[in-house]
Structures are given as structure tokens and as C-alpha cells.
Amino acid sequence: MTKSLCKLSRKQIADGLGDIHRLVSEPKFVCRSCARSSAERGSLCKPAAIPPLSCQNKPLTLQMEDKSLVVRKVVEQVKQKVQQKTSMAPNNLLESFANHKEIKNAKKALKKQYKQQKKLLKLAKKTLKLQKREAKLRADLDLRELSNTGKASIEVNKVH
């Protein structure tokens, strides 16, 4: 099935009913937009995984407790990182700040150099294109001049 279930017309649903039965018999995904379910992610416009039955059967309070434990762990990790940063000696902090500025300035200079190289490359391409065009025009002009002089000599021969 190439189209998502969410965008099928009634006729398409009637024609592909067998495929639809296969997709929705054991759903693993649900559409966040229209709440349709399917076994394949590609058959929904905004798929979201359906959690396993073990998670669905838990009481809501247990689910909330699990989430709160995860949040607490994250908060503790952030606090530890902040303490590590503040425990740095002031000299180290100044050195890291100076290094950071140097790195930033180096990045700026590199970016500027890259832009200049890009402009030069663009200019070189444009120059090459113009040279080719000029050569082509000169060749056409030379051919016209040759054909015009040939016609003039033929006309001169006819007159005499």
C-alpha cells in the first residue's frame, strides 16, 4: 500500500480492504493526527509507537512514579555537572575562557577564508564560462566572414 491509511478515499478503502485488514489486525503504531492504527509505520501520516501491554496494564500512578524517578535522575545529573563546573579553580576558568575566545576567533577567521575561497571559485567559473562563450562567438563570426567573402567572390565572377 503506497498511500497512508489516513489519506485513502472510500473507493481505495473498498479496493484494498484485504491489505487494510492485514495492517490493522495487530497494530503497532497509531496516528497522532487521526487515531488510526496500523502494523506498519509507513501506512500512517503521523505514526507513534503503541507501548507494549506490560506498560499499558500498569496503573496510572505507577507510570507517573516511573516518570518522576527518571526526572529525579536527570535533575541529579545536572546538579552534579554544575558542581563540577563551579569547583574549577578561577585560574582554570579564565584559561578555559581565553581558549574559548581564541577558538571562536579562529573559527571566524576560517569561515571568512572559506567564503573568500568560495567567491574566488565562483569568479573563476564565471570567467571560464565567458571565455568559452567568447571563443564560440569568435568562431561563428569567422565562419560568417568566410562565407560572406566567398559569396562576394562568386558575385564578382558572375558580373564579369
PDB file of N, CA, C and O in Angstrom, residues 30-87:
ATOM      1  N   VAL A  30       0.047   4.026  16.026  1.00  0.00           N
ATOM      2  CA  VAL A  30      -1.205   4.775  15.980  1.00  0.00           C
ATOM      3  C   VAL A  30      -0.893   6.162  15.411  1.00  0.00           C
ATOM      4  O   VAL A  30       0.178   6.718  15.656  1.00  0.00           O
ATOM      5  N   CYS A  31      -1.822   6.694  14.612  1.00  0.00           N
ATOM      6  CA  CYS A  31      -1.631   8.013  14.019  1.00  0.00           C
ATOM      7  C   CYS A  31      -1.961   9.079  15.067  1.00  0.00           C
ATOM      8  O   CYS A  31      -3.023   9.053  15.688  1.00  0.00           O
ATOM      9  N   ARG A  32      -1.047  10.019  15.249  1.00  0.00           N
ATOM     10  CA  ARG A  32      -1.282  11.089  16.231  1.00  0.00           C
ATOM     11  C   ARG A  32      -2.306  12.087  15.738  1.00  0.00           C
ATOM     12  O   ARG A  32      -2.862  12.849  16.498  1.00  0.00           O
ATOM     13  N   SER A  33      -2.559  12.106  14.437  1.00  0.00           N
ATOM     14  CA  SER A  33      -3.471  13.070  13.862  1.00  0.00           C
ATOM     15  C   SER A  33      -4.919  12.579  13.877  1.00  0.00           C
ATOM     16  O   SER A  33      -5.820  13.303  14.276  1.00  0.00           O
ATOM     17  N   CYS A  34      -5.110  11.334  13.410  1.00  0.00           N
ATOM     18  CA  CYS A  34      -6.488  10.866  13.233  1.00  0.00           C
ATOM     19  C   CYS A  34      -6.811   9.615  14.046  1.00  0.00           C
ATOM     20  O   CYS A  34      -7.911   9.071  13.925  1.00  0.00           O
ATOM     21  N   ALA A  35      -5.889   9.091  14.832  1.00  0.00           N
ATOM     22  CA  ALA A  35      -6.086   7.949  15.732  1.00  0.00           C
ATOM     23  C   ALA A  35      -6.297   6.632  15.005  1.00  0.00           C
ATOM     24  O   ALA A  35      -6.791   5.681  15.595  1.00  0.00           O
ATOM     25  N   ARG A  36      -5.909   6.518  13.742  1.00  0.00           N
ATOM     26  CA  ARG A  36      -5.961   5.220  13.060  1.00  0.00           C
ATOM     27  C   ARG A  36      -4.773   4.400  13.527  1.00  0.00           C
ATOM     28  O   ARG A  36      -3.741   4.938  13.925  1.00  0.00           O
ATOM     29  N   SER A  37      -4.884   3.060  13.438  1.00  0.00           N
ATOM     30  CA  SER A  37      -3.796   2.194  13.877  1.00  0.00           C
ATOM     31  C   SER A  37      -3.366   1.282  12.743  1.00  0.00           C
ATOM     32  O   SER A  37      -4.141   0.983  11.838  1.00  0.00           O
ATOM     33  N   SER A  38      -2.089   0.842  12.808  1.00  0.00           N
ATOM     34  CA  SER A  38      -1.550   0.002  11.750  1.00  0.00           C
ATOM     35  C   SER A  38      -0.348  -0.776  12.273  1.00  0.00           C
ATOM     36  O   SER A  38       0.266  -0.392  13.268  1.00  0.00           O
ATOM     37  N   ALA A  39      -0.017  -1.862  11.560  1.00  0.00           N
ATOM     38  CA  ALA A  39       1.159  -2.647  11.913  1.00  0.00           C
ATOM     39  C   ALA A  39       2.418  -2.055  11.288  1.00  0.00           C
ATOM     40  O   ALA A  39       3.520  -2.362  11.714  1.00  0.00           O
ATOM     41  N   GLU A  40       2.265  -1.213  10.282  1.00  0.00           N
ATOM     42  CA  GLU A  40       3.411  -0.605   9.605  1.00  0.00           C
ATOM     43  C   GLU A  40       3.412   0.904   9.805  1.00  0.00           C
ATOM     44  O   GLU A  40       2.373   1.557   9.712  1.00  0.00           O
ATOM     45  N   ARG A  41       4.577   1.437  10.049  1.00  0.00           N
ATOM     46  CA  ARG A  41       4.731   2.883  10.288  1.00  0.00           C
ATOM     47  C   ARG A  41       4.419   3.691   9.031  1.00  0.00           C
ATOM     48  O   ARG A  41       3.842   4.770   9.096  1.00  0.00           O
ATOM     49  N   GLY A  42       4.777   3.184   7.865  1.00  0.00           N
ATOM     50  CA  GLY A  42       4.622   3.924   6.620  1.00  0.00           C
ATOM     51  C   GLY A  42       3.186   4.099   6.172  1.00  0.00           C
ATOM     52  O   GLY A  42       2.896   4.875   5.274  1.00  0.00           O
ATOM     53  N   SER A  43       2.256   3.373   6.773  1.00  0.00           N
ATOM     54  CA  SER A  43       0.870   3.480   6.339  1.00  0.00           C
ATOM     55  C   SER A  43       0.078   4.515   7.132  1.00  0.00           C
ATOM     56  O   SER A  43      -1.137   4.626   6.968  1.00  0.00           O
ATOM     57  N   LEU A  44       0.743   5.279   7.986  1.00  0.00           N
ATOM     58  CA  LEU A  44       0.082   6.341   8.757  1.00  0.00           C
ATOM     59  C   LEU A  44       0.783   7.666   8.476  1.00  0.00           C
ATOM     60  O   LEU A  44       1.981   7.700   8.192  1.00  0.00           O
ATOM     61  N   CYS A  45       0.032   8.770   8.568  1.00  0.00           N
ATOM     62  CA  CYS A  45       0.640  10.063   8.251  1.00  0.00           C
ATOM     63  C   CYS A  45       1.517  10.581   9.397  1.00  0.00           C
ATOM     64  O   CYS A  45       2.563  11.164   9.161  1.00  0.00           O
ATOM     65  N   LYS A  46       1.099  10.387  10.653  1.00  0.00           N
ATOM     66  CA  LYS A  46       1.900  10.818  11.806  1.00  0.00           C
ATOM     67  C   LYS A  46       1.968   9.667  12.810  1.00  0.00           C
ATOM     68  O   LYS A  46       1.287   9.685  13.838  1.00  0.00           O
ATOM     69  N   PRO A  47       2.808   8.649  12.536  1.00  0.00           N
ATOM     70  CA  PRO A  47       2.815   7.458  13.381  1.00  0.00           C
ATOM     71  C   PRO A  47       3.491   7.683  14.730  1.00  0.00           C
ATOM     72  O   PRO A  47       4.436   8.445  14.860  1.00  0.00           O
ATOM     73  N   ALA A  48       2.955   6.991  15.739  1.00  0.00           N
ATOM     74  CA  ALA A  48       3.554   6.953  17.064  1.00  0.00           C
ATOM     75  C   ALA A  48       3.466   5.509  17.535  1.00  0.00           C
ATOM     76  O   ALA A  48       2.441   4.844  17.340  1.00  0.00           O
ATOM     77  N   ALA A  49       4.530   5.001  18.127  1.00  0.00           N
ATOM     78  CA  ALA A  49       4.561   3.607  18.563  1.00  0.00           C
ATOM     79  C   ALA A  49       3.569   3.388  19.712  1.00  0.00           C
ATOM     80  O   ALA A  49       3.432   4.222  20.607  1.00  0.00           O
ATOM     81  N   ILE A  50       2.892   2.244  19.660  1.00  0.00           N
ATOM     82  CA  ILE A  50       1.988   1.867  20.754  1.00  0.00           C
ATOM     83  C   ILE A  50       2.837   1.165  21.799  1.00  0.00           C
ATOM     84  O   ILE A  50       3.570   0.227  21.475  1.00  0.00           O
ATOM     85  N   PRO A  51       2.780   1.571  23.066  1.00  0.00           N
ATOM     86  CA  PRO A  51       3.594   0.930  24.091  1.00  0.00           C
ATOM     87  C   PRO A  51       3.153  -0.524  24.296  1.00  0.00           C
ATOM     88  O   PRO A  51       2.003  -0.877  24.050  1.00  0.00           O
ATOM     89  N   PRO A  52       4.067  -1.392  24.762  1.00  0.00           N
ATOM     90  CA  PRO A  52       3.711  -2.790  24.987  1.00  0.00           C
ATOM     91  C   PRO A  52       2.627  -2.930  26.058  1.00  0.00           C
ATOM     92  O   PRO A  52       2.403  -2.019  26.866  1.00  0.00           O
ATOM     93  N   LEU A  53       1.974  -4.085  26.067  1.00  0.00           N
ATOM     94  CA  LEU A  53       0.874  -4.311  27.012  1.00  0.00           C
ATOM     95  C   LEU A  53       1.337  -4.219  28.453  1.00  0.00           C
ATOM     96  O   LEU A  53       0.581  -3.797  29.326  1.00  0.00           O
ATOM     97  N   SER A  54       2.579  -4.599  28.731  1.00  0.00           N
ATOM     98  CA  SER A  54       3.073  -4.533  30.109  1.00  0.00           C
ATOM     99  C   SER A  54       3.037  -3.106  30.637  1.00  0.00           C
ATOM    100  O   SER A  54       2.731  -2.867  31.800  1.00  0.00           O
ATOM    101  N   CYS A  55       3.323  -2.156  29.777  1.00  0.00           N
ATOM    102  CA  CYS A  55       3.277  -0.748  30.189  1.00  0.00           C
ATOM    103  C   CYS A  55       1.842  -0.237  30.235  1.00  0.00           C
ATOM    104  O   CYS A  55       1.506   0.605  31.071  1.00  0.00           O
ATOM    105  N   GLN A  56       0.991  -0.751  29.346  1.00  0.00           N
ATOM    106  CA  GLN A  56      -0.390  -0.292  29.307  1.00  0.00           C
ATOM    107  C   GLN A  56      -1.182  -0.787  30.506  1.00  0.00           C
ATOM    108  O   GLN A  56      -2.096  -0.126  30.973  1.00  0.00           O
ATOM    109  N   ASN A  57      -0.831  -1.966  31.033  1.00  0.00           N
ATOM    110  CA  ASN A  57      -1.580  -2.555  32.138  1.00  0.00           C
ATOM    111  C   ASN A  57      -1.214  -1.957  33.487  1.00  0.00           C
ATOM    112  O   ASN A  57      -1.909  -2.181  34.470  1.00  0.00           O
ATOM    113  N   LYS A  58      -0.127  -1.218  33.582  1.00  0.00           N
ATOM    114  CA  LYS A  58       0.260  -0.592  34.840  1.00  0.00           C
ATOM    115  C   LYS A  58      -0.758   0.474  35.213  1.00  0.00           C
ATOM    116  O   LYS A  58      -1.269   1.182  34.352  1.00  0.00           O
ATOM    117  N   PRO A  59      -1.032   0.605  36.505  1.00  0.00           N
ATOM    118  CA  PRO A  59      -1.897   1.708  36.919  1.00  0.00           C
ATOM    119  C   PRO A  59      -1.215   3.047  36.614  1.00  0.00           C
ATOM    120  O   PRO A  59       0.001   3.136  36.544  1.00  0.00           O
ATOM    121  N   LEU A  60      -2.018   4.050  36.423  1.00  0.00           N
ATOM    122  CA  LEU A  60      -1.515   5.366  36.053  1.00  0.00           C
ATOM    123  C   LEU A  60      -0.559   5.915  37.107  1.00  0.00           C
ATOM    124  O   LEU A  60       0.420   6.572  36.776  1.00  0.00           O
ATOM    125  N   THR A  61      -0.801   5.633  38.374  1.00  0.00           N
ATOM    126  CA  THR A  61       0.079   6.137  39.431  1.00  0.00           C
ATOM    127  C   THR A  61       1.475   5.551  39.313  1.00  0.00           C
ATOM    128  O   THR A  61       2.460   6.246  39.532  1.00  0.00           O
ATOM    129  N   LEU A  62       1.589   4.264  38.944  1.00  0.00           N
ATOM    130  CA  LEU A  62       2.912   3.655  38.773  1.00  0.00           C
ATOM    131  C   LEU A  62       3.643   4.273  37.588  1.00  0.00           C
ATOM    132  O   LEU A  62       4.855   4.494  37.650  1.00  0.00           O
ATOM    133  N   GLN A  63       2.913   4.534  36.538  1.00  0.00           N
ATOM    134  CA  GLN A  63       3.538   5.167  35.380  1.00  0.00           C
ATOM    135  C   GLN A  63       4.077   6.537  35.754  1.00  0.00           C
ATOM    136  O   GLN A  63       5.168   6.927  35.339  1.00  0.00           O
ATOM    137  N   MET A  64       3.301   7.286  36.533  1.00  0.00           N
ATOM    138  CA  MET A  64       3.735   8.617  36.950  1.00  0.00           C
ATOM    139  C   MET A  64       4.961   8.517  37.850  1.00  0.00           C
ATOM    140  O   MET A  64       5.856   9.343  37.785  1.00  0.00           O
ATOM    141  N   GLU A  65       5.009   7.484  38.736  1.00  0.00           N
ATOM    142  CA  GLU A  65       6.159   7.313  39.626  1.00  0.00           C
ATOM    143  C   GLU A  65       7.414   7.012  38.814  1.00  0.00           C
ATOM    144  O   GLU A  65       8.496   7.527  39.108  1.00  0.00           O
ATOM    145  N   ASP A  66       7.279   6.171  37.779  1.00  0.00           N
ATOM    146  CA  ASP A  66       8.427   5.860  36.927  1.00  0.00           C
ATOM    147  C   ASP A  66       8.951   7.135  36.273  1.00  0.00           C
ATOM    148  O   ASP A  66      10.154   7.370  36.225  1.00  0.00           O
ATOM    149  N   LYS A  67       8.045   7.956  35.779  1.00  0.00           N
ATOM    150  CA  LYS A  67       8.449   9.208  35.145  1.00  0.00           C
ATOM    151  C   LYS A  67       9.129  10.133  36.148  1.00  0.00           C
ATOM    152  O   LYS A  67      10.124  10.787  35.842  1.00  0.00           O
ATOM    153  N   SER A  68       8.599  10.174  37.373  1.00  0.00           N
ATOM    154  CA  SER A  68       9.198  11.052  38.371  1.00  0.00           C
ATOM    155  C   SER A  68      10.596  10.575  38.756  1.00  0.00           C
ATOM    156  O   SER A  68      11.486  11.395  39.008  1.00  0.00           O
ATOM    157  N   LEU A  69      10.821   9.255  38.765  1.00  0.00           N
ATOM    158  CA  LEU A  69      12.166   8.736  39.050  1.00  0.00           C
ATOM    159  C   LEU A  69      13.142   9.151  37.953  1.00  0.00           C
ATOM    160  O   LEU A  69      14.280   9.555  38.242  1.00  0.00           O
ATOM    161  N   VAL A  70      12.706   9.069  36.730  1.00  0.00           N
ATOM    162  CA  VAL A  70      13.563   9.466  35.610  1.00  0.00           C
ATOM    163  C   VAL A  70      13.895  10.951  35.713  1.00  0.00           C
ATOM    164  O   VAL A  70      15.044  11.366  35.530  1.00  0.00           O
ATOM    165  N   VAL A  71      12.895  11.762  36.038  1.00  0.00           N
ATOM    166  CA  VAL A  71      13.117  13.207  36.164  1.00  0.00           C
ATOM    167  C   VAL A  71      14.100  13.489  37.288  1.00  0.00           C
ATOM    168  O   VAL A  71      15.004  14.324  37.154  1.00  0.00           O
ATOM    169  N   ARG A  72      13.954  12.785  38.410  1.00  0.00           N
ATOM    170  CA  ARG A  72      14.876  12.985  39.540  1.00  0.00           C
ATOM    171  C   ARG A  72      16.305  12.648  39.149  1.00  0.00           C
ATOM    172  O   ARG A  72      17.247  13.372  39.503  1.00  0.00           O
ATOM    173  N   LYS A  73      16.490  11.550  38.409  1.00  0.00           N
ATOM    174  CA  LYS A  73      17.834  11.164  37.981  1.00  0.00           C
ATOM    175  C   LYS A  73      18.445  12.248  37.095  1.00  0.00           C
ATOM    176  O   LYS A  73      19.613  12.599  37.246  1.00  0.00           O
ATOM    177  N   VAL A  74      17.667  12.759  36.187  1.00  0.00           N
ATOM    178  CA  VAL A  74      18.163  13.803  35.283  1.00  0.00           C
ATOM    179  C   VAL A  74      18.539  15.048  36.074  1.00  0.00           C
ATOM    180  O   VAL A  74      19.588  15.662  35.837  1.00  0.00           O
ATOM    181  N   VAL A  75      17.707  15.426  37.022  1.00  0.00           N
ATOM    182  CA  VAL A  75      17.985  16.612  37.842  1.00  0.00           C
ATOM    183  C   VAL A  75      19.272  16.409  38.632  1.00  0.00           C
ATOM    184  O   VAL A  75      20.111  17.315  38.722  1.00  0.00           O
ATOM    185  N   GLU A  76      19.466  15.208  39.185  1.00  0.00           N
ATOM    186  CA  GLU A  76      20.693  14.933  39.940  1.00  0.00           C
ATOM    187  C   GLU A  76      21.927  15.011  39.042  1.00  0.00           C
ATOM    188  O   GLU A  76      22.955  15.563  39.446  1.00  0.00           O
ATOM    189  N   GLN A  77      21.811  14.487  37.834  1.00  0.00           N
ATOM    190  CA  GLN A  77      22.944  14.547  36.906  1.00  0.00           C
ATOM    191  C   GLN A  77      23.294  15.995  36.564  1.00  0.00           C
ATOM    192  O   GLN A  77      24.467  16.363  36.517  1.00  0.00           O
ATOM    193  N   VAL A  78      22.277  16.810  36.355  1.00  0.00           N
ATOM    194  CA  VAL A  78      22.518  18.221  36.040  1.00  0.00           C
ATOM    195  C   VAL A  78      23.184  18.917  37.218  1.00  0.00           C
ATOM    196  O   VAL A  78      24.126  19.701  37.052  1.00  0.00           O
ATOM    197  N   LYS A  79      22.719  18.622  38.417  1.00  0.00           N
ATOM    198  CA  LYS A  79      23.329  19.235  39.611  1.00  0.00           C
ATOM    199  C   LYS A  79      24.792  18.845  39.732  1.00  0.00           C
ATOM    200  O   LYS A  79      25.642  19.682  40.075  1.00  0.00           O
ATOM    201  N   GLN A  80      25.109  17.577  39.457  1.00  0.00           N
ATOM    202  CA  GLN A  80      26.496  17.133  39.545  1.00  0.00           C
ATOM    203  C   GLN A  80      27.369  17.852  38.518  1.00  0.00           C
ATOM    204  O   GLN A  80      28.488  18.265  38.823  1.00  0.00           O
ATOM    205  N   LYS A  81      26.863  18.023  37.320  1.00  0.00           N
ATOM    206  CA  LYS A  81      27.631  18.725  36.294  1.00  0.00           C
ATOM    207  C   LYS A  81      27.887  20.168  36.694  1.00  0.00           C
ATOM    208  O   LYS A  81      28.974  20.706  36.491  1.00  0.00           O
ATOM    209  N   VAL A  82      26.869  20.806  37.265  1.00  0.00           N
ATOM    210  CA  VAL A  82      27.024  22.197  37.694  1.00  0.00           C
ATOM    211  C   VAL A  82      28.063  22.286  38.804  1.00  0.00           C
ATOM    212  O   VAL A  82      28.909  23.198  38.820  1.00  0.00           O
ATOM    213  N   GLN A  83      28.048  21.356  39.741  1.00  0.00           N
ATOM    214  CA  GLN A  83      29.023  21.363  40.823  1.00  0.00           C
ATOM    215  C   GLN A  83      30.439  21.162  40.299  1.00  0.00           C
ATOM    216  O   GLN A  83      31.379  21.785  40.765  1.00  0.00           O
ATOM    217  N   GLN A  84      30.588  20.292  39.297  1.00  0.00           N
ATOM    218  CA  GLN A  84      31.905  20.063  38.716  1.00  0.00           C
ATOM    219  C   GLN A  84      32.423  21.333  38.048  1.00  0.00           C
ATOM    220  O   GLN A  84      33.594  21.669  38.157  1.00  0.00           O
ATOM    221  N   LYS A  85      31.551  22.040  37.367  1.00  0.00           N
ATOM    222  CA  LYS A  85      31.970  23.269  36.688  1.00  0.00           C
ATOM    223  C   LYS A  85      32.336  24.354  37.685  1.00  0.00           C
ATOM    224  O   LYS A  85      33.275  25.111  37.482  1.00  0.00           O
ATOM    225  N   THR A  86      31.558  24.469  38.767  1.00  0.00           N
ATOM    226  CA  THR A  86      31.840  25.517  39.756  1.00  0.00           C
ATOM    227  C   THR A  86      33.040  25.168  40.625  1.00  0.00           C
ATOM    228  O   THR A  86      33.643  26.048  41.218  1.00  0.00           O
ATOM    229  N   SER A  87      33.386  23.888  40.703  1.00  0.00           N
ATOM    230  CA  SER A  87      34.530  23.502  41.519  1.00  0.00           C
ATOM    231  C   SER A  87      35.864  23.804  40.833  1.00  0.00           C
ATOM    232  O   SER A  87      36.912  23.675  41.439  1.00  0.00           O
TER     233      SER A  87
END
